[in-house]
Tab-separated table of N, CA and C in Angstrom:
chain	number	residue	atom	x	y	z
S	1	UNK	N	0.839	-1.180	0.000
S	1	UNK	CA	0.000	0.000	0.000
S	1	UNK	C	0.887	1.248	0.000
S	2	UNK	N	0.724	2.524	-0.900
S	2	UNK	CA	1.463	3.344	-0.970
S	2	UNK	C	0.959	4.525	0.428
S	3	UNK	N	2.138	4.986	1.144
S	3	UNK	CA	1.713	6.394	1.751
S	3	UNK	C	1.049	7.343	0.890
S	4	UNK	N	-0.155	7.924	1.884
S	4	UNK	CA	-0.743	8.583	1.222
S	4	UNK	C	-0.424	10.039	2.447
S	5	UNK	N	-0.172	11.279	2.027
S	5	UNK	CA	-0.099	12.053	3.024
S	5	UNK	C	-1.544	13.088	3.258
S	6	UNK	N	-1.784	13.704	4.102
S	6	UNK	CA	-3.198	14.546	4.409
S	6	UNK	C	-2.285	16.072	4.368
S	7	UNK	N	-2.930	16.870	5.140
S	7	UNK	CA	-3.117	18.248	5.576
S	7	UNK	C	-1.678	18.462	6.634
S	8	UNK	N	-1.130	19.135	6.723
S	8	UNK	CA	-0.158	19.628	8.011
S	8	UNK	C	-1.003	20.004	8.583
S	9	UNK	N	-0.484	20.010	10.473
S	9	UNK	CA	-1.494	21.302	11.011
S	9	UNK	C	-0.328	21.591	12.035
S	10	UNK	N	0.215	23.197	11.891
S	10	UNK	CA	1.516	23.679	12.850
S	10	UNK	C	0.392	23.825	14.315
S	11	UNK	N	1.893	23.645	14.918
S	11	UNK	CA	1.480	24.040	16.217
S	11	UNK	C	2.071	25.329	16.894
S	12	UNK	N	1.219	26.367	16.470
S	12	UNK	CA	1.844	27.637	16.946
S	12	UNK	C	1.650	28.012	18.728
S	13	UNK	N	2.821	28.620	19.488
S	13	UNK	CA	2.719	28.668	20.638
S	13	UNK	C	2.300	30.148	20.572
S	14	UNK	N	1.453	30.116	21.709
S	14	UNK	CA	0.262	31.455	22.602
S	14	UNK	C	1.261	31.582	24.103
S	15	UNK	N	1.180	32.801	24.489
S	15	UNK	CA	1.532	33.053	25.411
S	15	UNK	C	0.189	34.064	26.442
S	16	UNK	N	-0.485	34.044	25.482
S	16	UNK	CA	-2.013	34.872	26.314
S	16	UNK	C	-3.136	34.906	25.211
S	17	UNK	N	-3.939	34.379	26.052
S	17	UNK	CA	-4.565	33.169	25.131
S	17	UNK	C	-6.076	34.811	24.772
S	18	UNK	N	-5.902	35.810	25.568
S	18	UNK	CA	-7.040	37.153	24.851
S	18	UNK	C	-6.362	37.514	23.630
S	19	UNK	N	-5.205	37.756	23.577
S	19	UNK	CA	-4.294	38.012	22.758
S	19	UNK	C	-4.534	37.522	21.200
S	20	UNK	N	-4.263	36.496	21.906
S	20	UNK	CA	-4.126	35.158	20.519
S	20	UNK	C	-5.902	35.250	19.942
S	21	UNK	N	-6.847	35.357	20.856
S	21	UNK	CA	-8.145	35.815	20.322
S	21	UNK	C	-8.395	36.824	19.443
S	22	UNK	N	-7.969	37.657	20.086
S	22	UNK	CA	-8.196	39.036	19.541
S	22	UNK	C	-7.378	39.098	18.086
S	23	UNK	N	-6.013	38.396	18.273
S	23	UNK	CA	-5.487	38.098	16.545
S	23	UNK	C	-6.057	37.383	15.377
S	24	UNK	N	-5.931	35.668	16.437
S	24	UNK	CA	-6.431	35.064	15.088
S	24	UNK	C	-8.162	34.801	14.947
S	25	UNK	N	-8.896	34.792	15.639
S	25	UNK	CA	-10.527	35.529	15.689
S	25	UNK	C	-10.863	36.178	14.937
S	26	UNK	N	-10.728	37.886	15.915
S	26	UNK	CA	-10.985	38.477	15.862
S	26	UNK	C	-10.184	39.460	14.303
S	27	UNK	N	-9.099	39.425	14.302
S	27	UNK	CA	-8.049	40.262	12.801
S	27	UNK	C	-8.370	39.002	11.784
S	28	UNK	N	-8.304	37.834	11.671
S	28	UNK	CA	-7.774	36.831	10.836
S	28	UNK	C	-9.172	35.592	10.499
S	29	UNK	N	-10.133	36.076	11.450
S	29	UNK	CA	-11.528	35.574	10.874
S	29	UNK	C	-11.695	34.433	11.489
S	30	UNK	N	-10.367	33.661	11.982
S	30	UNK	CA	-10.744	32.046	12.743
S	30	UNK	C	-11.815	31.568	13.383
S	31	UNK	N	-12.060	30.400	13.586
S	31	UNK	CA	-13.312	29.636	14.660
S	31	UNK	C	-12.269	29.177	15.913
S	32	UNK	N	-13.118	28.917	16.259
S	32	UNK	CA	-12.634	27.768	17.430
S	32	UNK	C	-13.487	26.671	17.509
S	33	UNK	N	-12.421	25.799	17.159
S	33	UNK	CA	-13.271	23.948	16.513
S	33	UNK	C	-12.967	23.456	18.468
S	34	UNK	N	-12.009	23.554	19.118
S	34	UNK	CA	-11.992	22.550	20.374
S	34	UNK	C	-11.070	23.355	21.014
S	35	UNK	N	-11.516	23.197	22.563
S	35	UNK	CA	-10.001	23.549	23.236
S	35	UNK	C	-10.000	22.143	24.326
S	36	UNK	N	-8.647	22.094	24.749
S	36	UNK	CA	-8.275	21.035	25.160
S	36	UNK	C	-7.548	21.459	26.390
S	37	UNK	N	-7.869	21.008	27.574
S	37	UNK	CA	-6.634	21.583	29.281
S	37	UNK	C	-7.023	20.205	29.925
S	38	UNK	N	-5.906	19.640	30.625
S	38	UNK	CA	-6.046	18.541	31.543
S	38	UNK	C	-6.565	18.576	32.824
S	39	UNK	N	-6.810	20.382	32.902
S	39	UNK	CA	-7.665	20.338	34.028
S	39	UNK	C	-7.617	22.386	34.172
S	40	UNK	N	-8.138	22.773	35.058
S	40	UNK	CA	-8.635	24.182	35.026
S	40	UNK	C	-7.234	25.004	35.294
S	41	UNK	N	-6.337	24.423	35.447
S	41	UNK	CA	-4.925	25.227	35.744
S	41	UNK	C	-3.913	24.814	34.773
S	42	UNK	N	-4.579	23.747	33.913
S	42	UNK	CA	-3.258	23.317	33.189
S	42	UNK	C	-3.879	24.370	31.666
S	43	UNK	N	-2.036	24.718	30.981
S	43	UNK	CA	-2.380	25.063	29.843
S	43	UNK	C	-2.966	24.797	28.749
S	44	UNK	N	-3.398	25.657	27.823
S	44	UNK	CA	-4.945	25.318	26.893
S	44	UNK	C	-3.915	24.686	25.217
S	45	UNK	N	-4.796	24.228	25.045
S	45	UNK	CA	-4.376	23.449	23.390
S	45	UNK	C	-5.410	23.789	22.996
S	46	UNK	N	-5.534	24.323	21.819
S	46	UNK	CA	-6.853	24.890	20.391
S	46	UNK	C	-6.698	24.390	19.187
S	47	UNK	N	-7.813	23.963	18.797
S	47	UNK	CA	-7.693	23.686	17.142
S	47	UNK	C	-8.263	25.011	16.805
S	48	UNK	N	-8.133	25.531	15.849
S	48	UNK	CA	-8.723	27.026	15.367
S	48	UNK	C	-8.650	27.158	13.074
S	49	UNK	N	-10.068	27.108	13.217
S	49	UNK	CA	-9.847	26.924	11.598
S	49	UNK	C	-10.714	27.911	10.650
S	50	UNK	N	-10.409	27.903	9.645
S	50	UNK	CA	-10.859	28.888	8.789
S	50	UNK	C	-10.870	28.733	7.096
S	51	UNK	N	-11.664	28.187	6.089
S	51	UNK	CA	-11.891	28.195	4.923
S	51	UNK	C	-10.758	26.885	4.731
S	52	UNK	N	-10.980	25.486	5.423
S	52	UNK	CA	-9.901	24.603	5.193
S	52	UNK	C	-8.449	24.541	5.870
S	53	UNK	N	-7.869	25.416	6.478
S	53	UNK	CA	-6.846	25.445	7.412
S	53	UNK	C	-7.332	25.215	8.590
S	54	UNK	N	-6.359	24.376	9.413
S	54	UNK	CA	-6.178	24.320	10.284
S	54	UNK	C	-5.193	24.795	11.499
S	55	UNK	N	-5.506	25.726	12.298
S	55	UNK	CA	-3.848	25.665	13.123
S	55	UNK	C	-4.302	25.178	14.100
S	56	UNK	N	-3.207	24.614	15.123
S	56	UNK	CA	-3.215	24.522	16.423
S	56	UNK	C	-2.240	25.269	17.412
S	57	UNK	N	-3.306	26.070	18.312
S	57	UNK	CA	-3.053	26.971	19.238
S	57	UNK	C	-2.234	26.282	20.762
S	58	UNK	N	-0.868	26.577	20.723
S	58	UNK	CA	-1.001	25.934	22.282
S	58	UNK	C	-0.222	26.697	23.243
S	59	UNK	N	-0.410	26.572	24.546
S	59	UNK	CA	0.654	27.272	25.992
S	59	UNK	C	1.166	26.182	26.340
S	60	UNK	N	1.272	25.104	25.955
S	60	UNK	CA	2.062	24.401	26.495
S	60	UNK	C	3.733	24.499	25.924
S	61	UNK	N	4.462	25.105	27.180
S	61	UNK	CA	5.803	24.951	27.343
S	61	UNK	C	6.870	24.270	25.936
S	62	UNK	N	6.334	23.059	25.924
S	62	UNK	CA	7.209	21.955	25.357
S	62	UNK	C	6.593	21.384	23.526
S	63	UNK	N	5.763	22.448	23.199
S	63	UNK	CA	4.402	22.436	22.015
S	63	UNK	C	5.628	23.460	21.073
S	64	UNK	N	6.622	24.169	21.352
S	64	UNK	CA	7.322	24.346	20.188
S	64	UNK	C	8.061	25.702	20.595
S	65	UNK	N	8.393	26.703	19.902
S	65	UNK	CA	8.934	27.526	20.367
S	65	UNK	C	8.237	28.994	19.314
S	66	UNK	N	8.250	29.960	19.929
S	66	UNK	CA	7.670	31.412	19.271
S	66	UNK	C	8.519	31.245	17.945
S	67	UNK	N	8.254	32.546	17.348
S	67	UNK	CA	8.859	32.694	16.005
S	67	UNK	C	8.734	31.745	15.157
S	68	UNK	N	7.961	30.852	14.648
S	68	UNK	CA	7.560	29.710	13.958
S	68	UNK	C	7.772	30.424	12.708
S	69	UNK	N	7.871	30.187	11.373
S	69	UNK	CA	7.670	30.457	10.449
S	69	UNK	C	6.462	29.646	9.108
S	70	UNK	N	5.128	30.034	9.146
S	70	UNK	CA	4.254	29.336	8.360
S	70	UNK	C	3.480	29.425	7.069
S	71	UNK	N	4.094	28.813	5.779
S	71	UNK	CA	3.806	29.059	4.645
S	71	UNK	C	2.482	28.310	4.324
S	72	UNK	N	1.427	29.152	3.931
S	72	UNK	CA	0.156	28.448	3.646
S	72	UNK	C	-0.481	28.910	1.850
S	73	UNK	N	-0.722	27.854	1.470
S	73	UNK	CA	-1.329	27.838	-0.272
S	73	UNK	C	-2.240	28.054	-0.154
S	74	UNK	N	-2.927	29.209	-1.113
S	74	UNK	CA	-4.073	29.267	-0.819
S	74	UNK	C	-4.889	29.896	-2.343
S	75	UNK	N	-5.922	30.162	-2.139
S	75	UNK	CA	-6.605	30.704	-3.423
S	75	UNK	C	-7.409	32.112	-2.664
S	76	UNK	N	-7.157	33.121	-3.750
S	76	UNK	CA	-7.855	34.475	-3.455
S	76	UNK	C	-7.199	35.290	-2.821
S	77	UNK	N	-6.100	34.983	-2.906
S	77	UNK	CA	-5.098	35.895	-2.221
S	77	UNK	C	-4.239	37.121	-3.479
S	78	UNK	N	-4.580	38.622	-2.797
S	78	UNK	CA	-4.421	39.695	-3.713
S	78	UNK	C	-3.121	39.633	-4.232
S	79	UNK	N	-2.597	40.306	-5.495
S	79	UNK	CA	-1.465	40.235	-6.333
S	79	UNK	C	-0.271	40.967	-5.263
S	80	UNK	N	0.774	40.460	-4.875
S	80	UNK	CA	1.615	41.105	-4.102
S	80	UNK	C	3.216	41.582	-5.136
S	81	UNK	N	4.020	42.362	-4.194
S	81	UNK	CA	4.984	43.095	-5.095
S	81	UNK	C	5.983	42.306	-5.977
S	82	UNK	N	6.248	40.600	-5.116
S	82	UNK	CA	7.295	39.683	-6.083
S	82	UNK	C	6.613	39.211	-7.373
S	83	UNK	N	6.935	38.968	-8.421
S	83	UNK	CA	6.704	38.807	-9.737
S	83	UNK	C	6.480	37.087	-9.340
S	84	UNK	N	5.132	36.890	-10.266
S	84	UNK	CA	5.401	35.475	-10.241
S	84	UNK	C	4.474	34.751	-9.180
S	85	UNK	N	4.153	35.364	-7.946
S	85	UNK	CA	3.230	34.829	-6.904
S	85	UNK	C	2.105	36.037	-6.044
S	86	UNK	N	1.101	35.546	-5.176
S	86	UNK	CA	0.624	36.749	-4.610
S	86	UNK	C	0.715	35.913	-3.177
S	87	UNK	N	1.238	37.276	-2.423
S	87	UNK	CA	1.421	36.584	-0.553
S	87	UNK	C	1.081	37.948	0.146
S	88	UNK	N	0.400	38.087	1.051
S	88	UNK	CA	0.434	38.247	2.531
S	88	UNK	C	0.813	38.358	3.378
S	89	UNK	N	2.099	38.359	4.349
S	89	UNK	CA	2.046	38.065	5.528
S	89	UNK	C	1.637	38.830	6.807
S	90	UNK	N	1.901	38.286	7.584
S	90	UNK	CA	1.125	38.662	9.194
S	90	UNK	C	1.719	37.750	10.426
S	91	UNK	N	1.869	38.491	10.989
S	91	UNK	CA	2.921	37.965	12.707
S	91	UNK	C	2.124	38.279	13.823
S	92	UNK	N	2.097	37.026	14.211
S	92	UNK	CA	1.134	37.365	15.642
S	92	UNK	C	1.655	38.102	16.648
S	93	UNK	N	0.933	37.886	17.588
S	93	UNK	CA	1.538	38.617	19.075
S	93	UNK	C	2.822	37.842	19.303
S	94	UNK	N	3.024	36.734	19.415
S	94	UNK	CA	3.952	36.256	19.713
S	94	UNK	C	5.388	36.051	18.975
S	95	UNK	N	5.177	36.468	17.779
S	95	UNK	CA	6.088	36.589	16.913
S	95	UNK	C	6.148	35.268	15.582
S	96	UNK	N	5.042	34.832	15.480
S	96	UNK	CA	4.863	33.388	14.599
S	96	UNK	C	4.387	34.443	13.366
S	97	UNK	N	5.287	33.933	12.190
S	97	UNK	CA	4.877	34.891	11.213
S	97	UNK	C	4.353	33.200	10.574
S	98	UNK	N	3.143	33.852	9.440
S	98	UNK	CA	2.336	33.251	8.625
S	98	UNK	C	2.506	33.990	7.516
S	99	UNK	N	2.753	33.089	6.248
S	99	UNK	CA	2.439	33.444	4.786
S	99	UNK	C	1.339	32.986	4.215
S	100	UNK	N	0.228	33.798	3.734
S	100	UNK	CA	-0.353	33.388	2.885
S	100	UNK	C	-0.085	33.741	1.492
S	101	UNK	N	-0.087	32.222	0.640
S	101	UNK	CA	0.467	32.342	-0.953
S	101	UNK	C	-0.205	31.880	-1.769
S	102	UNK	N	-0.224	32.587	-3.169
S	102	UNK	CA	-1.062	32.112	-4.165
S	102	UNK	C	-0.113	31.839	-5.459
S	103	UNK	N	-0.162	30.724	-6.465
S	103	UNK	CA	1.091	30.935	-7.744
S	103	UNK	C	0.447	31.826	-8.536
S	104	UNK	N	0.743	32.314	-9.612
S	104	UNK	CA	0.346	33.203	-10.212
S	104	UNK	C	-0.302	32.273	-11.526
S	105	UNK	N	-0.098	30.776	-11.211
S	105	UNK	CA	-0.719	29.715	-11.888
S	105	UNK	C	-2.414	29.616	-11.598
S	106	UNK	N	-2.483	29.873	-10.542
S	106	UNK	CA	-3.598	29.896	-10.019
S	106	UNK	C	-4.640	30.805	-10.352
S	107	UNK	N	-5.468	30.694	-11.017
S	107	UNK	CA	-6.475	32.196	-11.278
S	107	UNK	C	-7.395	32.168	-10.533
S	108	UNK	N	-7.734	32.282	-9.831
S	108	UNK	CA	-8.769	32.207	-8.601
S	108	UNK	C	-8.648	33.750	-7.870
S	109	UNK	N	-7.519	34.207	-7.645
S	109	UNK	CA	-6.876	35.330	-6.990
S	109	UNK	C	-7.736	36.613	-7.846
S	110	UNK	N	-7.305	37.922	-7.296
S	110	UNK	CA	-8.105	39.004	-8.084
S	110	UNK	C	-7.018	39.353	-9.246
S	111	UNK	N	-7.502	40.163	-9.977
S	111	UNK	CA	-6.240	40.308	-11.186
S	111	UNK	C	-5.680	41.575	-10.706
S	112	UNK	N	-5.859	42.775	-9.801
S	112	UNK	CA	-5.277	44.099	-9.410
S	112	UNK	C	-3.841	44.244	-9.968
């Protein structure tokens, strides 16, 4: 049987979890699919999704380190200044920058 692979889903670290609301919510349009704590004092784990992405939100310590760097494909994303592709980016509170990218193969995007 051949591997078949699915979806990535990063695990970006939160350090204040209003914060992280107020970004990816509230600026960036997200849901909140689940949150996950082993109990009322332990730190929170989030799935958080939006038009097919998935991220996962976490405070746990040992879940990765700030400054993540995350490239995401996408469709409908406006014509940006490099020749050749259209991207986005955006850095959370915590310093996890996200790309959103489109090829210029792709026509789905606006033509601007």
């Amino acid at each position: 049987m051949a591997i078949e692979f699915h979806s990535a889903i990063p695990i970006l670290r939160i350090f204040d979890l209003a914060k992280a609301d107020e970004f990816y919510l509230g600026y960036l349009g997200f849901r909140v699919d689940w949150d996950h704590r082993f109990d009322d004092r332990a730190p929170l784990y989030r799935q958080i999704s939006r038009g097919g992405l998935r991220l996962h939100l976490s405070e746990h310590h040992g879940d990765g380190s700030p400054g993540v760097h995350v490239r995401v494909m996408m469709r409908g994303c406006h014509r940006g200044p490099a020749p050749g592709s259209r991207e986005m980016g955006v850095v959370d509170p915590f310093g996890n920058q996200i790309k959103f990218c489109q090829d210029d193969g792709d026509e789905d995007g606006d033509e601007d």
